[in-house]
């Protein structure tokens, strides 16, 4: 499936443009099905987008927000994707949305993933919106090159759900939705910024092994068309 590029002049225009597209998709889902669900990424890129989206006039009480992936850290950690979402997206009117976190204070990441899988089982079949990020190593979600369970996470036969991942480049153990959970989102977005990430994307679009750049799984095999939102 070919990716479609949406190019913006600046970070601010990118945040606003993506927020507009996502708000339209969430409002359409509410109009059609009475509710909407969105899975968002963490990392350094989404903060301005989250702030722009929080200002959109959506029926937020009908929206469920979850995370594409998470670090196995408490939600008050600066490394927590949940904290990023709580501080920047679930504010003002958007605070009425329901958050389904992936982190739970369990003894192990595996135990937390099992709880998260149960808690999120009724949402995202498919997600109305999934906003992916991409690291400079070509990871997306917590599908890291060299990841302990990468083949299983990317296998289309692995069912929807949340699983663990460990990798050298990942820092903490991770919790991540599987490829099959994300690839059919009604609106499937890759949100990246900067010339460096554009070069990483170009490299991922060239021939090569998925395991070396796991974003290739989304570029090549997602059943929904991948919408790439980018600004320099
Ligand atoms: O580890 C993560 O990083 C990616 C990309 O983050 P960025 O800082 O390069 O924008 C992110 O998509 C993922 O959710 C996060 O856990």
PDB file of C-alpha atoms in Angstrom, residues 1-4 132 138 140 154 156 179 183 188 190 200-228:
ATOM      1  CA  UNK A   1       0.000   0.000   0.000  1.00  0.00           C
ATOM      2  CA  UNK A   2       1.504   3.382  -0.997  1.00  0.00           C
ATOM      3  CA  UNK A   3       1.820   6.029   1.697  1.00  0.00           C
ATOM      4  CA  UNK A   4       0.298   9.459   1.094  1.00  0.00           C
ATOM      5  CA  UNK A 132       2.122   6.239  14.907  1.00  0.00           C
ATOM      6  CA  UNK A 138      13.060   2.872  12.115  1.00  0.00           C
ATOM      7  CA  UNK A 140       7.321   2.373  15.313  1.00  0.00           C
ATOM      8  CA  UNK A 154       4.769  -8.024  13.489  1.00  0.00           C
ATOM      9  CA  UNK A 156      -0.258 -10.668  11.113  1.00  0.00           C
ATOM     10  CA  UNK A 179       0.758  -4.964  14.379  1.00  0.00           C
ATOM     11  CA  UNK A 183      -2.662  -1.769  10.807  1.00  0.00           C
ATOM     12  CA  UNK A 188      -3.764   5.336  10.037  1.00  0.00           C
ATOM     13  CA  UNK A 190       2.537   8.309  10.648  1.00  0.00           C
ATOM     14  CA  UNK A 200      14.764   7.615   7.730  1.00  0.00           C
ATOM     15  CA  UNK A 201      11.420   7.276   5.941  1.00  0.00           C
ATOM     16  CA  UNK A 202      13.124   7.277   2.521  1.00  0.00           C
ATOM     17  CA  UNK A 203      15.471   4.529   3.731  1.00  0.00           C
ATOM     18  CA  UNK A 204      12.498   2.523   5.054  1.00  0.00           C
ATOM     19  CA  UNK A 205      10.744   2.850   1.697  1.00  0.00           C
ATOM     20  CA  UNK A 206      13.734   1.287  -0.063  1.00  0.00           C
ATOM     21  CA  UNK A 207      14.113  -2.504  -0.271  1.00  0.00           C
ATOM     22  CA  UNK A 208      15.356  -4.169   2.901  1.00  0.00           C
ATOM     23  CA  UNK A 209      14.449  -6.374   5.822  1.00  0.00           C
ATOM     24  CA  UNK A 210      11.438  -5.437   7.967  1.00  0.00           C
ATOM     25  CA  UNK A 211      13.304  -6.562  11.070  1.00  0.00           C
ATOM     26  CA  UNK A 212      15.965  -3.892  10.419  1.00  0.00           C
ATOM     27  CA  UNK A 213      13.384  -1.100  10.147  1.00  0.00           C
ATOM     28  CA  UNK A 214      10.061  -2.291  11.590  1.00  0.00           C
ATOM     29  CA  UNK A 215       8.181   0.752  10.226  1.00  0.00           C
ATOM     30  CA  UNK A 216       8.441  -1.172   6.935  1.00  0.00           C
ATOM     31  CA  UNK A 217       5.706  -3.503   8.166  1.00  0.00           C
ATOM     32  CA  UNK A 218       3.286  -0.566   8.231  1.00  0.00           C
ATOM     33  CA  UNK A 219       4.548   0.872   4.946  1.00  0.00           C
ATOM     34  CA  UNK A 220       4.275  -2.467   3.153  1.00  0.00           C
ATOM     35  CA  UNK A 221       1.523  -4.476   4.782  1.00  0.00           C
ATOM     36  CA  UNK A 222      -0.983  -2.225   6.547  1.00  0.00           C
ATOM     37  CA  UNK A 223      -4.450  -2.789   5.142  1.00  0.00           C
ATOM     38  CA  UNK A 224      -5.320   0.878   5.690  1.00  0.00           C
ATOM     39  CA  UNK A 225      -3.529   3.474   3.569  1.00  0.00           C
ATOM     40  CA  UNK A 226      -0.768   5.085   5.628  1.00  0.00           C
ATOM     41  CA  UNK A 227      -1.095   8.875   5.845  1.00  0.00           C
ATOM     42  CA  UNK A 228       2.302  10.468   6.525  1.00  0.00           C
TER      43      UNK A 228
END
